[in-house]
Amino acid sequence: MNTTASPSAAAPPRAWPAEGLTRVPYWVYQDEAIYAREQEKIFRGASWSFLCLDAELPGPNTYRTSDIGDMPVVVTRDAEGVLHAFENRCAHRGALLALKRSGEAKEIACIYHNWTYDLKGNLQGVAFRRGVAGKGGMPADAKPECNAPRKLRLELYHGVVFGTLSDQTPPMEEYLGPEVAAKFKRVMNRPVKPLGGYTQILNSNWKLYLENVKDSYHASLLHLFFAKFRINRLTHKGGVLVGGDGGSHVSFSHEGTSSGNEYEKAGLRSAAGGFTLEAPQLVASVDEWGDGGTIQILGMFPGFVLQQIKNCLAVRRVVPRGVNQTELLWTVFGYADDDEAMLQRRLLQANLIGPAGFISMEDGAATGFVQRGVAGAHDYNSFVEMGGAGVASDESRVTETSVRGFWQAWRRRMEM
Amino acid sequence: MAANAIERQFAVEQLLARYAQALDGDALESWPDFFVEQGRYRILTAENYSQGLPLPLVQADSRAMLRDRVAALRHANIYEAQHYRHVVSCTVVEKVDAQTVTAVSNFMVARIMHDGATTLFATGRYLDRIRLSNDAAEAKFEERLVILDSSRIDTLLAIPL
Ligand code: FES
Ligand SMILES: [Fe+2]
């Protein structure tokens, strides 16, 4: 009898610091055993992974490749227009089934020995299954179908496709929590149109990027572009909402509500200078939602971001690629009913985001600075006490509440 | 008298070479002057470009916008000290009219970090539309479209390509 414990029964490889959520141990970004456990307990566990936009599968018989953590997946729209997703792994000897990022297909054939699958992920054909001229082939009782790629449970939530391998993952509405869900629906309020994308390589653990997204405290301290042009300071009206089990959050702000010169009084680097744009049309936005909201960053555990920065809308997919490398895949979109002026506005404001973005280029580097900074400090911790020790919504963005929320969700799933 | 093919080729290659030397030599302030007043500069990935998707990584529709980007890079954006080494080649020039040519060139850009770490940061094509003076003594970009072969950018893209 095989008495080896399954990986899921294995004891946690490390113990969390006694202080709780106000401390994050640096081994968490560097330990191979932690990384492997995350793949199983988080990505292949009871979590929703963002796969793609509904609009990125434009018609029947189309597919798109995506990921759930390390696991490659294929998302398809079948001839009837129904979405499916399954593991991108052949039942035979494990080769990738779909090789391109996207395409059209009525069925998918493995390149290696030509086994074929329908768009639901069912194994349909095994080449030479009965051999040739009565010789070779598979035994009559062989059941290669049992080894078929795993199918994902999907939820199409307001134009966005999420997948999970678990029956336990609660519905998206509950997973986000009602307040965060309302902000999700605010942006995804009608059909969208993809405008393109790119991939940013982050030389850091995936969690450092999620922490960065959830860290409303850094926004106008690291990203000086906004502060210098007074586009978004923490003194503007805004807040942070935390939902679900702590893993979902939204931070938001409203323009033109700055009350004064707090930055100058504090002598902060980001207050120095203060110059104006020669071409201010780059940041000229219109209030599309009629609520004055200029920035809304929504992050969902483990690796999804929905962004509204003025009129620049994007989803970001965070894919771990080993302990210290992460892919950040950006897809920028507009609405299907945008007029030409709105399209041009969105494209111009795309200057703000991505690897070359005026307000986001620093994030790509900042996560790497932490990864490098903690290299010799596995058993030391970060200090996360802005806004106290709790995980709750906050009217102030000078808080790390949603960072603690992220770790709360992480610890629960990791059983650590 | 309008410039001939050799003079046009020479003028274009001079412009491309001076542009590359300016960026590699950290003369960012001179970058906008390689463009006409309403000159357009964009960086797109080949994947987006070939699918007709318009998303830019960088877009400037005038010299003023280029100057804003230089000001941001100098005074607002934070990135580790680094510089590029451009290699530009295979320039094919086509005449549009007496004052205008288009040019396609290949480029490779190495990025050298302050600690010496050197990587092949970007490869791609420049698709240029260039305005020449009558004698081809002066050349400026009306449009410079930078098409990146890869959709993957390591860490950040601060200095222009
Ligand atoms: S691995 Fe796919 S058919 Fe053999
Ligand atoms: Fe940031």
Coordinates of C-alpha atoms and ligand atoms in Angstrom, one line a residue:
Chain A
M1 CA 0.0 0.0 0.0
N2 CA 1.2 3.4 -0.8
T3 CA 1.4 5.4 2.4
T4 CA 3.0 8.5 0.9
A5 CA 0.9 11.5 1.9
S6 CA -0.6 13.4 -0.9
P7 CA 0.8 16.9 -1.3
S8 CA -2.5 18.4 0.0
A9 CA -2.1 16.6 3.3
A10 CA 1.4 17.8 3.7
A11 CA 2.0 20.1 6.7
P12 CA 2.7 23.8 5.9
P13 CA 6.4 24.2 5.3
R14 CA 6.7 27.3 7.4
A15 CA 4.9 29.1 10.3
W16 CA 3.5 32.6 10.0
P17 CA 4.9 35.2 12.4
A18 CA 3.0 35.5 15.7
E19 CA 2.0 39.1 15.1
G20 CA -0.4 38.1 12.4
L21 CA -1.3 40.1 9.4
T22 CA 0.8 43.1 10.3
R23 CA 3.9 41.1 9.5
V24 CA 4.7 39.4 6.2
P25 CA 7.7 37.0 6.3
Y26 CA 10.2 37.4 3.5
W27 CA 10.4 33.6 2.9
V28 CA 7.0 33.9 1.4
Y29 CA 8.4 35.4 -1.8
Q30 CA 11.4 33.1 -2.1
D31 CA 10.6 29.6 -0.9
E32 CA 10.1 26.9 -3.6
A33 CA 7.9 24.8 -1.3
I34 CA 5.6 27.7 -0.7
Y35 CA 5.4 28.3 -4.5
A36 CA 4.4 24.7 -5.1
R37 CA 1.8 24.8 -2.3
E38 CA 0.3 28.0 -3.8
Q39 CA -0.1 26.3 -7.1
E40 CA -2.1 23.5 -5.5
K41 CA -4.0 25.3 -2.7
I42 CA -4.6 28.7 -4.4
F43 CA -4.5 28.5 -8.2
R44 CA -5.8 24.9 -8.5
G45 CA -7.9 25.4 -5.4
A46 CA -11.0 27.3 -4.5
S47 CA -10.0 30.5 -6.3
W48 CA -11.3 32.3 -9.5
S49 CA -8.6 32.8 -12.1
F50 CA -9.2 35.5 -14.7
L51 CA -9.0 33.8 -18.1
C52 CA -9.9 36.5 -20.7
L53 CA -12.6 38.9 -21.7
D54 CA -15.7 37.5 -23.3
A55 CA -15.1 39.9 -26.2
E56 CA -11.7 38.2 -26.8
L57 CA -13.5 35.2 -28.2
P58 CA -15.2 37.0 -31.0
G59 CA -17.4 34.3 -32.5
P60 CA -18.4 30.6 -32.5
N61 CA -15.5 28.1 -33.0
T62 CA -12.8 30.3 -31.5
Y63 CA -10.3 29.7 -28.8
R64 CA -7.8 31.5 -26.7
T65 CA -5.0 30.2 -24.4
S66 CA -4.7 31.3 -20.8
D67 CA -3.4 30.1 -17.5
I68 CA -4.4 29.1 -14.0
G69 CA -1.2 29.6 -12.2
D70 CA 1.4 27.3 -13.8
M71 CA -1.4 25.3 -15.5
P72 CA -2.0 26.2 -19.1
V73 CA -5.6 26.3 -20.2
V74 CA -7.6 26.7 -23.4
V75 CA -10.8 28.8 -23.4
T76 CA -13.2 28.1 -26.3
R77 CA -16.5 29.3 -27.7
D78 CA -18.2 26.3 -29.4
A79 CA -20.4 26.3 -32.5
E80 CA -23.4 27.2 -30.3
G81 CA -21.6 30.1 -28.8
V82 CA -21.1 28.5 -25.4
L83 CA -17.9 29.1 -23.5
H84 CA -15.8 26.2 -22.2
A85 CA -12.3 25.9 -20.7
F86 CA -10.0 23.0 -20.1
E87 CA -6.5 22.2 -19.4
N88 CA -4.1 22.7 -22.3
R89 CA -2.7 19.2 -22.0
C90 CA -3.1 16.2 -24.2
A91 CA -4.6 13.0 -22.7
H92 CA -1.9 11.0 -24.5
R93 CA 1.5 12.1 -23.4
G94 CA 0.8 15.6 -22.2
A95 CA 1.7 17.9 -25.1
L96 CA 0.1 21.3 -25.3
L97 CA -3.0 21.2 -27.4
A98 CA -3.4 24.8 -28.5
L99 CA -0.1 26.5 -29.3
K100 CA -1.1 30.0 -30.4
R101 CA -2.5 32.7 -28.3
S102 CA -5.8 32.7 -30.1
G103 CA -7.4 31.3 -33.2
E104 CA -10.4 29.7 -34.9
A105 CA -11.1 26.0 -34.8
K106 CA -14.0 23.5 -34.9
E107 CA -11.9 21.0 -33.1
I108 CA -8.4 20.9 -31.6
A109 CA -5.8 18.3 -32.7
C110 CA -2.7 17.6 -30.7
I111 CA 0.3 18.2 -32.9
Y112 CA 2.2 15.2 -31.5
H113 CA 0.2 12.1 -32.5
N114 CA -2.9 13.8 -33.8
W115 CA -5.4 12.9 -31.0
T116 CA -8.4 15.2 -31.4
Y117 CA -10.7 17.1 -29.0
D118 CA -14.0 18.9 -29.4
L119 CA -14.2 22.5 -28.1
K120 CA -15.6 21.2 -24.8
G121 CA -12.3 19.4 -24.2
N122 CA -13.6 15.9 -24.8
L123 CA -11.3 13.4 -26.4
Q124 CA -12.9 12.6 -29.8
G125 CA -10.3 10.7 -31.8
V126 CA -7.2 8.6 -31.1
A127 CA -5.1 8.1 -34.3
F128 CA -4.8 4.4 -35.2
R129 CA -6.7 3.4 -32.1
R130 CA -7.4 0.0 -33.6
G131 CA -4.1 -0.2 -35.3
V132 CA -3.4 -0.7 -39.0
A133 CA -4.5 -3.8 -40.8
G134 CA -5.3 -5.6 -37.6
K135 CA -1.8 -4.9 -36.1
G136 CA -0.8 -2.5 -33.4
G137 CA -3.2 0.0 -31.8
M138 CA -4.6 0.1 -28.3
P139 CA -6.2 -2.7 -26.3
A140 CA -10.0 -2.8 -26.8
D141 CA -10.5 -2.0 -23.1
A142 CA -8.1 0.9 -22.9
K143 CA -9.8 4.1 -21.7
P144 CA -7.6 7.1 -22.6
E145 CA -10.6 9.3 -22.1
C146 CA -10.0 8.8 -18.3
N147 CA -6.8 10.8 -18.7
A148 CA -8.4 13.7 -20.5
P149 CA -7.5 17.3 -19.7
R150 CA -9.3 18.7 -16.7
K151 CA -12.3 20.8 -17.3
L152 CA -12.8 24.1 -15.6
R153 CA -15.9 25.5 -14.0
L154 CA -16.5 28.9 -15.6
E155 CA -18.4 32.0 -14.6
L156 CA -19.0 34.7 -17.2
Y157 CA -19.3 37.7 -14.9
H158 CA -20.3 40.9 -16.6
G159 CA -18.2 40.3 -19.7
V160 CA -15.2 38.7 -18.0
V161 CA -14.4 35.0 -18.0
F162 CA -13.2 33.4 -14.8
G163 CA -12.3 29.8 -14.3
T164 CA -11.7 27.5 -11.3
L165 CA -11.0 23.8 -10.8
S166 CA -12.9 23.6 -7.6
D167 CA -16.6 23.1 -6.8
Q168 CA -16.0 25.0 -3.6
T169 CA -15.3 28.4 -5.1
P170 CA -18.2 30.6 -4.2
P171 CA -20.1 32.5 -7.0
M172 CA -18.2 35.6 -8.2
E173 CA -20.7 38.0 -6.6
E174 CA -20.0 36.5 -3.2
Y175 CA -16.3 36.1 -3.9
L176 CA -16.0 39.8 -4.6
G177 CA -18.4 40.9 -1.8
P178 CA -21.3 43.3 -2.6
E179 CA -19.4 46.6 -2.4
V180 CA -16.5 45.5 -4.6
A181 CA -18.9 43.7 -7.0
A182 CA -20.8 47.0 -7.4
K183 CA -17.6 48.7 -8.5
F184 CA -16.9 45.9 -10.9
K185 CA -20.3 46.3 -12.5
R186 CA -19.8 50.1 -12.7
V187 CA -17.0 49.6 -15.2
M188 CA -18.3 46.5 -16.9
N189 CA -21.7 48.0 -17.5
R190 CA -21.9 47.3 -21.2
P191 CA -20.2 45.4 -24.0
V192 CA -16.5 46.1 -24.4
K193 CA -14.1 46.1 -27.3
P194 CA -10.4 45.0 -26.8
L195 CA -7.9 47.7 -28.1
G196 CA -4.8 45.5 -27.7
G197 CA -2.4 44.3 -25.0
Y198 CA 1.2 43.7 -24.0
T199 CA 3.1 41.7 -21.4
Q200 CA 5.3 43.1 -18.7
I201 CA 7.9 40.8 -17.2
L202 CA 8.3 41.4 -13.5
N203 CA 11.4 40.1 -11.9
S204 CA 9.7 39.3 -8.7
N205 CA 7.3 36.9 -7.0
W206 CA 3.7 37.2 -8.1
K207 CA 2.5 38.3 -4.7
L208 CA 4.6 41.4 -4.7
Y209 CA 2.6 42.7 -7.7
L210 CA -0.7 41.9 -5.9
E211 CA 0.5 43.7 -2.8
N212 CA 1.5 46.6 -5.0
V213 CA -1.9 46.8 -6.6
K214 CA -3.6 46.6 -3.1
D215 CA -1.3 49.2 -1.6
S216 CA -3.2 52.4 -1.9
Y217 CA -0.6 54.0 0.3
H218 CA 2.1 54.0 -2.4
A219 CA 0.1 55.5 -5.3
S220 CA 1.0 59.1 -5.1
L221 CA 4.3 58.6 -3.2
L222 CA 6.0 56.4 -5.8
H223 CA 4.2 57.6 -8.9
L224 CA 5.3 61.2 -8.9
F225 CA 3.7 62.0 -12.3
F226 CA 0.2 62.3 -10.7
A227 CA 1.4 64.1 -7.6
K228 CA 3.4 66.7 -9.5
F229 CA 0.5 67.4 -11.8
R230 CA -1.9 67.3 -8.9
I231 CA -3.9 64.6 -10.7
N232 CA -4.3 62.2 -7.8
R233 CA -3.1 63.0 -4.4
L234 CA -4.1 61.1 -1.3
T235 CA -5.8 64.3 -0.2
H236 CA -8.4 63.8 -2.9
K237 CA -11.6 62.2 -1.8
G238 CA -11.5 58.5 -2.1
G239 CA -11.3 55.3 -0.1
V240 CA -10.6 51.6 0.0
L241 CA -13.3 48.9 0.1
V242 CA -12.3 45.3 1.1
G243 CA -14.6 42.4 0.2
G244 CA -14.9 38.6 0.0
D245 CA -12.6 36.9 2.5
G246 CA -10.2 39.9 2.3
G247 CA -8.9 39.0 -1.2
S248 CA -10.9 41.5 -3.2
H249 CA -10.6 45.2 -2.9
V250 CA -11.2 48.4 -4.7
S251 CA -9.5 51.7 -4.2
F252 CA -11.0 54.8 -5.8
S253 CA -10.7 58.6 -5.9
H254 CA -12.4 61.6 -7.2
E255 CA -10.7 64.5 -8.8
G256 CA -10.8 68.1 -7.8
T257 CA -11.5 67.5 -4.1
S258 CA -8.0 68.2 -2.8
S259 CA -8.2 70.2 0.4
G260 CA -4.7 71.6 0.6
N261 CA -1.0 71.3 0.7
E262 CA -0.5 68.3 3.0
Y263 CA 2.3 67.0 0.8
E264 CA 4.2 70.3 0.9
K265 CA 3.8 70.5 4.7
A266 CA 5.1 67.0 5.1
G267 CA 8.1 67.9 2.9
L268 CA 7.6 65.0 0.6
R269 CA 9.6 64.4 -2.5
S270 CA 6.5 64.1 -4.6
A271 CA 5.5 67.7 -3.7
A272 CA 8.7 69.2 -5.1
G273 CA 8.6 71.2 -8.4
G274 CA 5.0 71.3 -9.6
F275 CA 5.0 71.8 -13.3
T276 CA 2.4 71.7 -16.0
L277 CA 1.9 69.7 -19.1
E278 CA 2.4 71.4 -22.4
A279 CA -0.2 69.1 -23.9
P280 CA -2.7 68.6 -21.2
Q281 CA -5.1 66.8 -23.6
L282 CA -3.2 63.7 -22.6
V283 CA -5.0 63.6 -19.3
A284 CA -8.2 65.4 -20.3
S285 CA -11.0 63.0 -19.4
V286 CA -14.7 62.9 -19.5
D287 CA -16.9 61.6 -16.6
E288 CA -18.3 58.5 -18.3
W289 CA -20.1 57.2 -15.3
G290 CA -21.5 60.5 -14.0
D291 CA -20.1 60.0 -10.5
G292 CA -16.9 62.0 -10.7
G293 CA -14.8 58.9 -10.1
T294 CA -11.4 59.4 -11.8
I295 CA -9.5 56.3 -10.6
Q296 CA -10.7 52.9 -9.6
I297 CA -8.4 50.0 -9.1
L298 CA -10.0 46.7 -8.3
G299 CA -7.9 43.7 -7.3
M300 CA -9.2 40.2 -6.9
F301 CA -7.3 37.3 -5.3
P302 CA -5.2 35.7 -6.6
G303 CA -4.3 37.5 -9.8
F304 CA -6.9 39.8 -11.4
V305 CA -7.0 43.6 -11.7
L306 CA -9.7 45.7 -13.3
Q307 CA -8.5 49.3 -13.9
Q308 CA -10.2 52.6 -14.6
I309 CA -7.7 55.4 -14.7
K310 CA -9.7 58.3 -16.1
N311 CA -11.0 57.0 -19.5
C312 CA -8.3 54.3 -19.7
L313 CA -9.8 50.9 -19.0
A314 CA -7.8 47.7 -18.7
V315 CA -7.8 44.2 -17.2
R316 CA -4.5 42.8 -16.0
R317 CA -3.7 39.1 -15.5
V318 CA -0.9 38.1 -13.1
V319 CA 0.7 34.8 -13.9
P320 CA 3.4 33.3 -11.7
R321 CA 6.4 32.0 -13.7
G322 CA 8.5 30.6 -10.8
V323 CA 9.5 32.0 -7.4
N324 CA 11.0 35.2 -8.7
Q325 CA 9.4 35.9 -12.1
T326 CA 5.9 37.0 -13.0
E327 CA 4.1 37.9 -16.2
L328 CA 1.7 40.8 -16.1
L329 CA -0.6 40.6 -19.1
W330 CA -2.4 43.8 -19.9
T331 CA -5.5 44.0 -22.1
V332 CA -6.8 47.5 -22.7
F333 CA -10.4 48.0 -23.8
G334 CA -13.1 50.5 -24.7
Y335 CA -16.8 50.1 -25.0
A336 CA -18.3 48.7 -28.2
D337 CA -20.3 51.9 -28.6
D338 CA -17.4 54.3 -28.3
D339 CA -17.3 57.1 -30.8
E340 CA -14.0 58.1 -32.5
A341 CA -13.2 60.9 -30.0
M342 CA -13.6 58.5 -27.1
L343 CA -11.4 55.9 -28.8
Q344 CA -8.7 58.5 -29.4
R345 CA -9.0 59.7 -25.8
R346 CA -8.5 56.2 -24.5
L347 CA -5.5 55.6 -26.7
L348 CA -3.9 58.8 -25.6
Q349 CA -4.5 58.0 -22.0
A350 CA -2.9 54.6 -22.5
N351 CA 0.3 56.7 -22.1
L352 CA -0.4 56.6 -18.4
I353 CA -0.3 52.8 -18.0
G354 CA 1.8 49.7 -18.9
P355 CA 5.5 49.3 -18.9
A356 CA 6.0 52.8 -20.4
G357 CA 3.2 54.4 -18.5
F358 CA 3.7 57.7 -16.8
I359 CA 2.0 56.5 -13.7
S360 CA 2.7 52.8 -13.7
M361 CA 6.2 52.2 -15.0
E362 CA 7.6 52.3 -11.5
D363 CA 5.5 49.4 -10.3
G364 CA 7.4 47.1 -12.6
A365 CA 10.6 48.1 -10.9
A366 CA 9.3 48.4 -7.3
T367 CA 8.4 44.8 -7.0
G368 CA 11.9 43.8 -8.2
F369 CA 13.5 46.1 -5.7
V370 CA 11.7 44.2 -2.9
Q371 CA 12.7 40.9 -4.4
R372 CA 16.3 42.0 -4.5
G373 CA 16.1 43.7 -1.1
V374 CA 14.9 40.7 0.9
A375 CA 17.3 38.2 -0.7
G376 CA 19.3 37.7 2.5
A377 CA 16.4 38.1 4.9
H378 CA 14.2 35.0 4.6
D379 CA 13.4 35.1 8.3
Y380 CA 12.7 38.8 8.6
N381 CA 9.3 40.4 8.0
S382 CA 7.8 43.4 6.4
F383 CA 6.0 45.9 8.6
V384 CA 2.4 46.4 7.6
E385 CA 0.7 48.7 10.1
M386 CA -0.6 51.6 8.1
G387 CA -4.2 52.0 9.0
G388 CA -3.7 49.6 12.0
A389 CA -4.0 45.9 12.1
G390 CA -7.4 45.2 10.7
V391 CA -8.9 44.2 7.4
A392 CA -11.8 46.6 6.7
S393 CA -12.9 49.2 4.3
D394 CA -11.4 52.6 5.0
E395 CA -12.2 56.2 4.0
S396 CA -8.5 56.9 3.9
R397 CA -6.1 55.5 1.3
V398 CA -3.2 56.1 3.8
T399 CA -3.8 52.5 4.8
E400 CA -2.6 49.0 4.1
T401 CA -5.9 47.4 4.9
S402 CA -6.3 45.7 1.5
V403 CA -2.7 44.4 1.7
R404 CA -3.6 42.7 5.0
G405 CA -6.8 41.5 3.3
F406 CA -4.7 39.8 0.6
W407 CA -2.6 38.0 3.2
Q408 CA -5.7 37.0 5.1
A409 CA -7.1 35.3 1.9
W410 CA -3.7 33.8 1.2
R411 CA -3.2 32.3 4.7
R412 CA -6.7 30.9 4.7
R413 CA -6.2 29.0 1.5
M414 CA -2.6 28.0 2.4
E415 CA -3.8 26.8 5.8
M416 CA -0.9 28.7 7.3
Chain B
M1 CA 16.3 71.2 -57.6
A2 CA 14.8 68.2 -55.8
A3 CA 17.1 65.7 -54.2
N4 CA 17.9 62.5 -56.0
A5 CA 17.7 59.0 -54.6
I6 CA 21.2 59.0 -53.2
E7 CA 20.7 62.3 -51.5
R8 CA 17.4 61.1 -50.0
Q9 CA 19.0 57.9 -48.7
F10 CA 21.8 59.8 -47.2
A11 CA 19.5 62.4 -45.6
V12 CA 17.3 59.7 -44.0
E13 CA 20.3 57.6 -42.7
Q14 CA 21.8 60.7 -41.2
L15 CA 18.5 61.5 -39.4
L16 CA 18.3 57.9 -38.2
A17 CA 21.9 57.9 -37.0
R18 CA 21.6 61.2 -35.2
Y19 CA 18.4 60.2 -33.5
A20 CA 20.0 57.0 -32.2
Q21 CA 23.1 58.8 -31.1
A22 CA 21.0 61.4 -29.2
L23 CA 19.0 58.7 -27.4
D24 CA 22.0 56.6 -26.6
G25 CA 23.9 59.7 -25.4
D26 CA 21.2 60.7 -23.0
A27 CA 20.4 63.9 -25.0
L28 CA 16.7 63.4 -24.4
E29 CA 16.0 67.1 -24.6
S30 CA 16.9 67.1 -28.3
W31 CA 14.6 64.1 -29.0
P32 CA 11.5 66.3 -29.9
D33 CA 13.6 68.3 -32.4
F34 CA 13.9 65.3 -34.6
F35 CA 10.1 65.7 -35.3
V36 CA 8.1 68.4 -37.1
E37 CA 5.9 70.4 -34.9
Q38 CA 2.9 68.1 -35.3
G39 CA 5.0 65.0 -35.6
R40 CA 3.7 61.7 -34.3
Y41 CA 5.5 59.1 -32.4
R42 CA 4.1 55.7 -31.3
I43 CA 5.4 52.4 -30.0
L44 CA 3.1 49.4 -30.8
T45 CA 3.7 45.7 -30.6
A46 CA 3.8 43.7 -33.8
E47 CA 1.1 41.5 -32.5
N48 CA -1.3 44.4 -32.0
Y49 CA -0.2 46.1 -35.2
S50 CA -0.8 43.0 -37.4
Q51 CA -4.3 42.5 -35.9
G52 CA -5.2 46.1 -36.4
L53 CA -5.4 46.8 -32.7
P54 CA -4.4 50.4 -32.0
L55 CA -3.1 50.2 -28.5
P56 CA 0.2 52.1 -28.1
L57 CA 2.8 51.6 -25.4
V58 CA 3.7 55.2 -26.0
Q59 CA 2.0 57.8 -28.1
A60 CA 2.7 61.4 -28.8
D61 CA 0.9 63.5 -31.3
S62 CA 3.1 66.6 -31.2
R63 CA 6.5 67.9 -30.2
A64 CA 4.8 69.3 -27.1
M65 CA 3.8 65.8 -26.0
L66 CA 7.3 64.6 -26.6
R67 CA 8.6 67.4 -24.4
D68 CA 6.1 66.4 -21.7
R69 CA 7.5 62.8 -21.8
V70 CA 11.0 64.1 -21.5
A71 CA 10.0 66.3 -18.6
A72 CA 8.3 63.3 -16.9
L73 CA 11.3 61.1 -17.4
R74 CA 13.6 63.7 -16.0
H75 CA 11.5 65.0 -13.1
A76 CA 8.7 62.5 -12.3
N77 CA 9.3 58.9 -13.3
I78 CA 11.6 56.8 -11.2
Y79 CA 13.7 54.1 -12.8
E80 CA 17.1 52.6 -12.3
A81 CA 20.0 54.3 -14.1
Q82 CA 20.3 52.7 -17.5
H83 CA 21.1 53.5 -21.1
Y84 CA 20.5 52.0 -24.6
R85 CA 22.7 51.1 -27.5
H86 CA 20.8 51.3 -30.8
V87 CA 21.8 49.5 -33.9
V88 CA 19.8 50.6 -36.9
S89 CA 20.1 49.1 -40.3
C90 CA 18.5 47.9 -43.6
T91 CA 16.9 51.2 -44.3
V92 CA 14.7 51.2 -47.4
V93 CA 13.6 54.6 -48.5
E94 CA 10.6 55.3 -50.8
K95 CA 9.8 58.6 -52.3
V96 CA 6.3 59.9 -51.7
D97 CA 6.6 63.4 -53.2
A98 CA 9.3 66.0 -53.6
Q99 CA 9.3 66.7 -49.8
T100 CA 8.3 63.4 -48.3
V101 CA 9.7 59.9 -48.1
T102 CA 8.8 56.8 -46.2
A103 CA 11.5 54.6 -44.7
V104 CA 11.6 51.2 -43.1
S105 CA 14.5 50.2 -40.9
N106 CA 15.4 47.4 -38.6
F107 CA 16.6 48.1 -35.1
M108 CA 18.1 46.2 -32.1
V109 CA 18.4 47.9 -28.8
A110 CA 20.6 46.7 -26.0
R111 CA 19.8 47.9 -22.5
I112 CA 22.8 48.5 -20.2
M113 CA 21.9 48.8 -16.5
H114 CA 24.1 50.9 -14.1
D115 CA 25.6 47.7 -12.7
G116 CA 26.7 46.6 -16.2
A117 CA 23.9 44.0 -16.8
T118 CA 23.3 44.1 -20.5
T119 CA 20.4 42.5 -22.3
L120 CA 18.9 42.6 -25.8
F121 CA 16.0 44.8 -24.7
A122 CA 14.0 45.3 -27.9
T123 CA 14.1 44.5 -31.6
G124 CA 11.8 45.7 -34.3
R125 CA 11.2 48.0 -37.2
Y126 CA 10.9 51.8 -37.6
L127 CA 8.2 52.8 -40.0
D128 CA 8.9 56.4 -40.7
R129 CA 7.4 59.2 -42.7
I130 CA 10.0 61.9 -43.1
R131 CA 9.9 65.4 -44.4
L132 CA 12.9 66.6 -46.4
S133 CA 13.9 70.1 -47.3
N134 CA 14.3 70.8 -51.0
D135 CA 18.0 70.1 -51.1
A136 CA 17.5 67.2 -48.5
A137 CA 19.9 69.1 -46.2
E138 CA 17.3 68.9 -43.4
A139 CA 15.1 66.0 -42.5
K140 CA 12.5 65.6 -39.7
F141 CA 10.0 62.9 -38.8
E142 CA 6.4 63.5 -39.6
E143 CA 5.7 60.1 -38.1
R144 CA 7.8 57.5 -36.4
L145 CA 6.1 54.2 -35.7
V146 CA 8.1 51.8 -33.6
I147 CA 6.9 48.2 -34.1
L148 CA 8.2 45.9 -31.4
D149 CA 8.8 42.3 -32.6
S150 CA 7.9 41.0 -29.1
S151 CA 4.9 41.8 -26.9
R152 CA 7.0 41.2 -23.8
I153 CA 8.8 44.1 -22.1
D154 CA 11.2 43.4 -19.3
T155 CA 10.3 45.5 -16.2
L156 CA 9.7 48.9 -17.8
L157 CA 10.3 51.0 -20.9
A158 CA 11.4 54.4 -19.8
I159 CA 13.9 55.8 -22.4
P160 CA 12.3 56.1 -25.8
L161 CA 13.2 53.8 -28.6
Ligands
FES1 S1 0.8 13.8 -26.9 FE1 -1.0 14.4 -27.8 S2 -1.4 12.9 -29.3 FE2 0.4 12.2 -28.3
FE2 FE 1.6 51.6 -8.4

